One Martini backbone bead per residue (centre of mass of N, CA, C, O) as a GRO file, in nm:
protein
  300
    1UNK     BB    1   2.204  -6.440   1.810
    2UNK     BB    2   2.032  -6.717   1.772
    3UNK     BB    3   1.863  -6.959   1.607
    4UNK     BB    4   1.638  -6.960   1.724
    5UNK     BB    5   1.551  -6.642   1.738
    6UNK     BB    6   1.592  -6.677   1.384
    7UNK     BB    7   1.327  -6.809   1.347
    8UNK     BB    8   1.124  -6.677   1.544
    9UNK     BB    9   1.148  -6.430   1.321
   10UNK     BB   10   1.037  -6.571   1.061
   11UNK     BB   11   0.763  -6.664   1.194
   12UNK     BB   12   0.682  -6.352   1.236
   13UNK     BB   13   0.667  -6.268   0.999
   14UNK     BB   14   0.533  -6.436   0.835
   15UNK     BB   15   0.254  -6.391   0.967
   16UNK     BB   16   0.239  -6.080   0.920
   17UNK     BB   17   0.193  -6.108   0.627
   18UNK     BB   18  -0.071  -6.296   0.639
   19UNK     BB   19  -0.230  -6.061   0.830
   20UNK     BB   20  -0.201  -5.855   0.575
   21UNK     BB   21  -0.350  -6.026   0.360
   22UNK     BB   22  -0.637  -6.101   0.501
   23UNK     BB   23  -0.745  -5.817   0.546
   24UNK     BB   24  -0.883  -5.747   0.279
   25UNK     BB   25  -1.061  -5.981   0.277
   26UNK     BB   26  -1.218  -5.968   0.516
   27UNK     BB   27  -1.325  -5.670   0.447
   28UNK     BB   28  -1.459  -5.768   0.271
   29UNK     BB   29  -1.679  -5.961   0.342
   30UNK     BB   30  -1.796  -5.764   0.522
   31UNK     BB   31  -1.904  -5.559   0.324
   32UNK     BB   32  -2.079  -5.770   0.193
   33UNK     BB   33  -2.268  -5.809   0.441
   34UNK     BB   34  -2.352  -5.513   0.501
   35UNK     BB   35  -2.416  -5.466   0.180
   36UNK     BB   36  -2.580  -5.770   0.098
   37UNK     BB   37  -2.349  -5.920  -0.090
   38UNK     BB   38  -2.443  -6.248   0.013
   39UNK     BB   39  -2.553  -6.541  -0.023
   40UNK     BB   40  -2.830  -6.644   0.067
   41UNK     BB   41  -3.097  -6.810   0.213
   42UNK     BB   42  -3.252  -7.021  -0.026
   43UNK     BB   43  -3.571  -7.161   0.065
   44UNK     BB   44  -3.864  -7.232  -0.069
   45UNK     BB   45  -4.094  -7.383   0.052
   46UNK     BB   46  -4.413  -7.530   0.014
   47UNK     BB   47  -4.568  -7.281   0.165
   48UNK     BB   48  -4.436  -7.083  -0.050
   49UNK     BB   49  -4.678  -6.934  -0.298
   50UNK     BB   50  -4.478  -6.685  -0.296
   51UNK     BB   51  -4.201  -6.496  -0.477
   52UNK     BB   52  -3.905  -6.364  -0.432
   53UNK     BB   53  -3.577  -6.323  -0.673
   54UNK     BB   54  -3.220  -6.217  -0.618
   55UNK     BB   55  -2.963  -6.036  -0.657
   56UNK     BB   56  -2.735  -5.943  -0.477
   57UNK     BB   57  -2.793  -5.572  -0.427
   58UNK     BB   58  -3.080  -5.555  -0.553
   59UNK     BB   59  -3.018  -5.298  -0.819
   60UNK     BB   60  -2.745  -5.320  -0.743
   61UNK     BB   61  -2.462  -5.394  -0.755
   62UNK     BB   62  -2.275  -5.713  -0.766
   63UNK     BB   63  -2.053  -5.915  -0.666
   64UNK     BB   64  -1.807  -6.095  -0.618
   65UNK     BB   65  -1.745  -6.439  -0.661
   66UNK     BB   66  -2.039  -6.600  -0.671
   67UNK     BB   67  -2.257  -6.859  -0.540
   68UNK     BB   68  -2.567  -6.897  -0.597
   69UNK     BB   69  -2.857  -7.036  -0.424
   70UNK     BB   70  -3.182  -7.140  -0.542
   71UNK     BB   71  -3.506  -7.306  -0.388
   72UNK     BB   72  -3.777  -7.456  -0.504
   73UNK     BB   73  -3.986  -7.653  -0.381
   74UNK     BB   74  -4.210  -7.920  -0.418
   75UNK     BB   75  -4.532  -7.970  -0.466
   76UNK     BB   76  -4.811  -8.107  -0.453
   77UNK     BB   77  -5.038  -8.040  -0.705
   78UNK     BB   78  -4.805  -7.836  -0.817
   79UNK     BB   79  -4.717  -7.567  -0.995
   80UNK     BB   80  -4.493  -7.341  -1.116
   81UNK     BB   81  -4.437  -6.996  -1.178
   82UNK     BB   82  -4.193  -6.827  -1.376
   83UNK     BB   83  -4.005  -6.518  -1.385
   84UNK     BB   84  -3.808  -6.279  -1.560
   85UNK     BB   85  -3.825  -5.948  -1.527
   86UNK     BB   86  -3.499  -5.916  -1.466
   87UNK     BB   87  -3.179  -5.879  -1.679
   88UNK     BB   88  -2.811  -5.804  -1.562
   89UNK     BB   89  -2.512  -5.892  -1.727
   90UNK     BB   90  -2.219  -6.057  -1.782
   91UNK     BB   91  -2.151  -6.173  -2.084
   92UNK     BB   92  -2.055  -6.533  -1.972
   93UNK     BB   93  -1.950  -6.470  -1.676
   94UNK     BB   94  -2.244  -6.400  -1.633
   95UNK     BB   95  -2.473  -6.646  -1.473
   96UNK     BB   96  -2.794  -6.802  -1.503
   97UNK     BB   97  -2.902  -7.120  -1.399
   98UNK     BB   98  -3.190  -7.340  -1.474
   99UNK     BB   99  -3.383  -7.575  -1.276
  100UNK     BB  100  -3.504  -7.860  -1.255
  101UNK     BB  101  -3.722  -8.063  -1.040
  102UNK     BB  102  -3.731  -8.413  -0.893
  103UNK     BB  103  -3.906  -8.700  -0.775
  104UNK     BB  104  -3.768  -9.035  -0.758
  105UNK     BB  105  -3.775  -9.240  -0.510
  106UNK     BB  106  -3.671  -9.014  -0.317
  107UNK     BB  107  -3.522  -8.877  -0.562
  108UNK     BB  108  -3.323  -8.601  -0.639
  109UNK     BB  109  -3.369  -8.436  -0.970
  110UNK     BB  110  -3.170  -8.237  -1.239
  111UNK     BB  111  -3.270  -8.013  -1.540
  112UNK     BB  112  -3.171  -7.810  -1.756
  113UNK     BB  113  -3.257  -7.539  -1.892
  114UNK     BB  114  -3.111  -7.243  -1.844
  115UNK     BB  115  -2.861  -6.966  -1.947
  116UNK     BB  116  -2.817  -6.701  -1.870
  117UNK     BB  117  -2.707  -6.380  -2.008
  118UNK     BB  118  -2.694  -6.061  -2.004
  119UNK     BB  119  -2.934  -5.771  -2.162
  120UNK     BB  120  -3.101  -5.990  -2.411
  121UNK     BB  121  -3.351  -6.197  -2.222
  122UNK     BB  122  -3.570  -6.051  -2.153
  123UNK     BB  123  -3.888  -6.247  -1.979
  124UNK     BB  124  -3.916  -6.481  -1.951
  125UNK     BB  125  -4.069  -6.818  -1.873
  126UNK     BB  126  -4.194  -7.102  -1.632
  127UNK     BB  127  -4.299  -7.451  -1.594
  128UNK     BB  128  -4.377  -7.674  -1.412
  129UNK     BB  129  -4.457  -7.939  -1.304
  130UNK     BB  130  -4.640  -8.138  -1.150
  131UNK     BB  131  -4.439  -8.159  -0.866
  132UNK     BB  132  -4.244  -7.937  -0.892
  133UNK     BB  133  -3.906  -7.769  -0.938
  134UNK     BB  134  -3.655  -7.473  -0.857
  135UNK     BB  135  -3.320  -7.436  -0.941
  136UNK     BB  136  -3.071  -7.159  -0.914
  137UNK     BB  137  -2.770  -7.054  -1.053
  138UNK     BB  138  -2.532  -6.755  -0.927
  139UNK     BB  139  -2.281  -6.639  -1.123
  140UNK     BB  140  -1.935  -6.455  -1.035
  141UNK     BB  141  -1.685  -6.287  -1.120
  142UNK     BB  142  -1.390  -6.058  -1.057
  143UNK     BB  143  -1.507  -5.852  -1.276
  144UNK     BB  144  -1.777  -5.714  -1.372
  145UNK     BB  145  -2.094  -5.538  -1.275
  146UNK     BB  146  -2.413  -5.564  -1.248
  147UNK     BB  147  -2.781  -5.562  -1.155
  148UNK     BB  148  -2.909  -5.816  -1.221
  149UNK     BB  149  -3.181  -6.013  -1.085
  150UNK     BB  150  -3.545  -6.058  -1.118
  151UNK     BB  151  -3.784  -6.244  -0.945
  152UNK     BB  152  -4.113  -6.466  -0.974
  153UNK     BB  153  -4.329  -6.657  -0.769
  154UNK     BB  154  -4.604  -6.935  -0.853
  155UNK     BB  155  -4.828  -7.111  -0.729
  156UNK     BB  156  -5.037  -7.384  -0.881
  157UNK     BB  157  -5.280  -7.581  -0.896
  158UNK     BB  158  -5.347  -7.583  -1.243
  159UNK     BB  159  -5.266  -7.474  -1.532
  160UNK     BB  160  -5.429  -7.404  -1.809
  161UNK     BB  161  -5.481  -7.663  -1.945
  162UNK     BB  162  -5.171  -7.663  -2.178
  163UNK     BB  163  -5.035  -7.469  -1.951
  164UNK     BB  164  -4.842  -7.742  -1.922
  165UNK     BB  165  -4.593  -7.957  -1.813
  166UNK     BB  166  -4.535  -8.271  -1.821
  167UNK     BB  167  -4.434  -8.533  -1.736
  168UNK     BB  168  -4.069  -8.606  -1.681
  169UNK     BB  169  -4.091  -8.971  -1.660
  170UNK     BB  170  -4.008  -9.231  -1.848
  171UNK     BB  171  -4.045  -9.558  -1.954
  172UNK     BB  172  -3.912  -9.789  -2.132
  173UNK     BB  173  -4.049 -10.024  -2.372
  174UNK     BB  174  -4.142 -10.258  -2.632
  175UNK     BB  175  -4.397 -10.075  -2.651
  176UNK     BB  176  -4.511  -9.802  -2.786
  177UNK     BB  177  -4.520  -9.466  -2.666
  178UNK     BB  178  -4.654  -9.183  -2.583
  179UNK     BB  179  -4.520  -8.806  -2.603
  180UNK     BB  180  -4.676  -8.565  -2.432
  181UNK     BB  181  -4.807  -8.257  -2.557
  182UNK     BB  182  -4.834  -7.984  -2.566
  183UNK     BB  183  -5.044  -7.735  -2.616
  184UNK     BB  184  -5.117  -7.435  -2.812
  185UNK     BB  185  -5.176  -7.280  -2.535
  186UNK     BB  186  -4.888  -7.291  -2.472
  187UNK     BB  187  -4.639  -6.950  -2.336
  188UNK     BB  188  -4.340  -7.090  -2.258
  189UNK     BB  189  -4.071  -7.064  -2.400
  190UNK     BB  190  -3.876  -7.291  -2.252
  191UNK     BB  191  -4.047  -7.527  -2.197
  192UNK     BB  192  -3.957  -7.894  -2.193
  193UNK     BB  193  -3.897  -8.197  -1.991
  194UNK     BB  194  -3.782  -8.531  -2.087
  195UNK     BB  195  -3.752  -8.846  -1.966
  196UNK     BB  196  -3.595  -9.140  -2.090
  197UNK     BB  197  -3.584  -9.504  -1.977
  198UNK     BB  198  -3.401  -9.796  -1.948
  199UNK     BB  199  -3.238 -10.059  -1.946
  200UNK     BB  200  -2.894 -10.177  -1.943
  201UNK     BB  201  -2.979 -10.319  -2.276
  202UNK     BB  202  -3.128 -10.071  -2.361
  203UNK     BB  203  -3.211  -9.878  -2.563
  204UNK     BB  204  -3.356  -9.608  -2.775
  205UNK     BB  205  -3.666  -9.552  -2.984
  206UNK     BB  206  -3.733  -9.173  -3.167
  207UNK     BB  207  -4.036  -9.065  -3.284
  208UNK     BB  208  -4.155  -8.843  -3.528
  209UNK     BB  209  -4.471  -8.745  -3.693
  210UNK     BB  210  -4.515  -8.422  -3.569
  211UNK     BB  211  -4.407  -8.036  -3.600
  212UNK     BB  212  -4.462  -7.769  -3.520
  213UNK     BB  213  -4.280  -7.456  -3.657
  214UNK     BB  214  -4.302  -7.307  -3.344
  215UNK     BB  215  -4.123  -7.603  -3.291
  216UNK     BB  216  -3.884  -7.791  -3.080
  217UNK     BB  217  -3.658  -8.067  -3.096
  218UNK     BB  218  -3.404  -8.206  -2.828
  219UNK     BB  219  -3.150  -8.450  -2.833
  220UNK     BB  220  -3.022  -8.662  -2.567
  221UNK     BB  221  -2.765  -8.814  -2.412
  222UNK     BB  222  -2.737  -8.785  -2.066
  223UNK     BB  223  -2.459  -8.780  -2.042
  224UNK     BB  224  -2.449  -8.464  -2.244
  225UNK     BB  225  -2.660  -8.273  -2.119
  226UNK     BB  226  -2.452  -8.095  -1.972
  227UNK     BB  227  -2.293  -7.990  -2.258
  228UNK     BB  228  -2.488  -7.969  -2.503
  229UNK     BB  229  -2.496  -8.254  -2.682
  230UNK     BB  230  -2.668  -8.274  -2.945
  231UNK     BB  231  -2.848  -8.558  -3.124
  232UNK     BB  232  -3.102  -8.376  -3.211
  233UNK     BB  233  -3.289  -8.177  -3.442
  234UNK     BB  234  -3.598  -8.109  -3.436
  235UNK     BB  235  -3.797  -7.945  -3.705
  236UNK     BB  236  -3.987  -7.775  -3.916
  237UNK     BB  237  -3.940  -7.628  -4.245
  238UNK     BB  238  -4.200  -7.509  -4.227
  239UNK     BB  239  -4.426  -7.273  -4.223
  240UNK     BB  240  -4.687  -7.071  -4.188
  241UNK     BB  241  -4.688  -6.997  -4.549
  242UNK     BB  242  -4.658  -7.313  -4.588
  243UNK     BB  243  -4.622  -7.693  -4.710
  244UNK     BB  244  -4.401  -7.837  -4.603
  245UNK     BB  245  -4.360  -8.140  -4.563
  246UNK     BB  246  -4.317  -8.374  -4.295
  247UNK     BB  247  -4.078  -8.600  -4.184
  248UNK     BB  248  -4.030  -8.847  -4.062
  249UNK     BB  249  -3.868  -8.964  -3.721
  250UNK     BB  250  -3.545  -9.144  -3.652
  251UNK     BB  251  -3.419  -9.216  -3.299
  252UNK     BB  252  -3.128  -9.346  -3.179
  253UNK     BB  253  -2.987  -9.467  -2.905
  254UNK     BB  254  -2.674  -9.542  -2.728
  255UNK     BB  255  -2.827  -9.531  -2.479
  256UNK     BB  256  -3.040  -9.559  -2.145
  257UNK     BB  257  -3.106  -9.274  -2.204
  258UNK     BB  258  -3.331  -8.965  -2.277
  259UNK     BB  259  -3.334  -8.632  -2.324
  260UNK     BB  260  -3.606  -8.411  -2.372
  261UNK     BB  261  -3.692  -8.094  -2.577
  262UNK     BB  262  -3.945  -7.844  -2.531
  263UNK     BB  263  -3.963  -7.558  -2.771
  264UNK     BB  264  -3.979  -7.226  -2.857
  265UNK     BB  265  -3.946  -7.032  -3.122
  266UNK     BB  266  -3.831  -6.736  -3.149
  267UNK     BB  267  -3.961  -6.644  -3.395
  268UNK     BB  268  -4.251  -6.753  -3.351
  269UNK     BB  269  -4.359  -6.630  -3.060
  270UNK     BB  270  -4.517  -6.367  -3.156
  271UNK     BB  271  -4.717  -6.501  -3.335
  272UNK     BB  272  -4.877  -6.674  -3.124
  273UNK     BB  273  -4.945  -6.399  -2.940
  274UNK     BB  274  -5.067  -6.228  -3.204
  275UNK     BB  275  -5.259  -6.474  -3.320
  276UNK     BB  276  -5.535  -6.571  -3.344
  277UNK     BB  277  -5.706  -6.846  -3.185
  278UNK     BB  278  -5.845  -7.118  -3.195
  279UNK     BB  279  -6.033  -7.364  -3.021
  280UNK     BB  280  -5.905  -7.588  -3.160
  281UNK     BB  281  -5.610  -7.529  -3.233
  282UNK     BB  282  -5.551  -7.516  -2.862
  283UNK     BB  283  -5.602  -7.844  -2.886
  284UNK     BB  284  -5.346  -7.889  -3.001
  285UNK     BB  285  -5.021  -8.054  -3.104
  286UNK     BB  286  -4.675  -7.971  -3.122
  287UNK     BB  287  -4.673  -8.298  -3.134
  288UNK     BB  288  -4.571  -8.637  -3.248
  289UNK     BB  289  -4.463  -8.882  -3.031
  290UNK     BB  290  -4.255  -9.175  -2.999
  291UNK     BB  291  -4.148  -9.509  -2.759
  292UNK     BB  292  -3.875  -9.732  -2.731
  293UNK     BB  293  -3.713  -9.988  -2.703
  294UNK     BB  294  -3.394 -10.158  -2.762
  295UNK     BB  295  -3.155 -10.346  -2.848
  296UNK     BB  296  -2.825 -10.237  -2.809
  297UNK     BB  297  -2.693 -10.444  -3.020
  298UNK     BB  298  -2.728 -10.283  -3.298
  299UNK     BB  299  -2.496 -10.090  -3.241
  300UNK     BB  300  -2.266 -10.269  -3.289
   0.00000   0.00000   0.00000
């Protein structure tokens, strides 16, 4: 045999392996091709005004190594509310990220709400601004699996009153201006996200003078929104059934955008909807702050 033939067989040697490494990969993918569990094209036009999102393979058990997205568009004048009915994965390891999504001068941008996992997340909801819309993106590992989760949505006209987080995006100027809030009949444990923006020299200084006990806001620096680096926690100290006088704050960003959170703690939210309120109460809001631009070099 000559060295050309002894090339040419461990060539095909070679091959060989790769062709039998190959076949259980191939096998698999097909396998989830033909039992559903793959994911699908999922994007819900505008046209879409209600509908259902679930992982691959539900109520059977999901695949491995998924990496799924859904995305509810945003349709103008018009909010989506979200639901979360059913949800059971591995915990930490399989995880669905819920983002807002929104349009400002033709570019879409998105903020993360929440990042589910496990199978004690209730029942959560979720309701965007108007002209708002929704991207999903599930997640899994290639260890365990379970029954992964169910999801309903559906387009509105305006949700009632208060019941609905405001416009996503301010501009900070010089003169302060007050960041609106959710009504106290609004009753998305999720809350709502704000962005403000200043230009590039300049910071943002964030004022709460009043916060009720059954909310929190979360500030963030933009830069660290996505790693969940919070810049400060405001709640209110005292409870319903206390008299603890809230301390106004004031909170400085060291850069030019700042991302505030409002949520419902969930220790209050039981008693939310168990409390009858009166109508006045329900036209409260359930926080006052206001924000103003400031020059960047204070902080320097």
């Amino acid at each position: 045999m000559s060295v050309g033939d002894g090339k040419i067989h461990i060539s095909l040697i070679i091959t060989l392996v790769f062709c039998l490494q190959s076949i259980p990969i191939f096998a698999q993918q097909q396998e989830q091709q033909q039992s559903g569990c793959h994911c699908p094209q999922s994007t819900f036009g505008v046209t879409v005004f209600r509908g259902e999102i679930k992982s691959p393979g539900y109520p059977n058990l999901y695949c491995a190594s998924l990496q799924c997205v859904y995305e509810i568009l945003p349709a103008n004048e018009r909010s989506i509310v979200l639901l979360i009915e059913s949800f059971e994965t591995e915990a930490t390891y399989d995880f669905l990220d819920i983002f807002e999504t929104f349009r400002i001068s033709d570019v879409t941008h998105e903020v993360k709400l929440k990042r589910l996992s496990g199978n004690d997340v209730g029942t959560p909801s979720f309701v965007s601004p108007i002209s708002g819309g929704f991207r999903l993106k599930f997640s899994s590992d290639a260890t365990e699996h379970f029954r992964g989760f169910l999801a309903r949505f559906n387009r509105v006209r305006s949700p009632d009153g208060g019941q609905k987080c405001p416009t996503v995006f301010y501009e900070a100027t010089m003169q302060p201006q007050e960041l609106p809030s959710p009504l106290k009949n609004f009753h998305f444990e999720t809350g709502c996200v704000f962005m403000i923006n200043s230009t590039e020299r300049y910071a943002i200084s964030f004022r709460v003078d009043k916060i009720d006990s059954a909310a929190e806001l979360t500030l963030y620096e933009a830069e660290e929104y996505a790693n969940d680096k919070a810049l400060k926690r405001i709640v209110n100290p005292g409870g319903p059934s206390t008299s603890v006088p809230f301390i106004p704050q004031q909170i400085s960003s060291r850069t030019n955008s700042l991302v505030v959170v409002f949520r419902l703690i969930a220790s209050h939210y039981q008693r939310i909807h168990t409390t009858p309120r009166s109508t006045t109460s329900q036209n409260e809001d359930y926080f006052k702050a206001s924000f103003s631009r400031i020059d960047s070099r204070e902080h320097l």
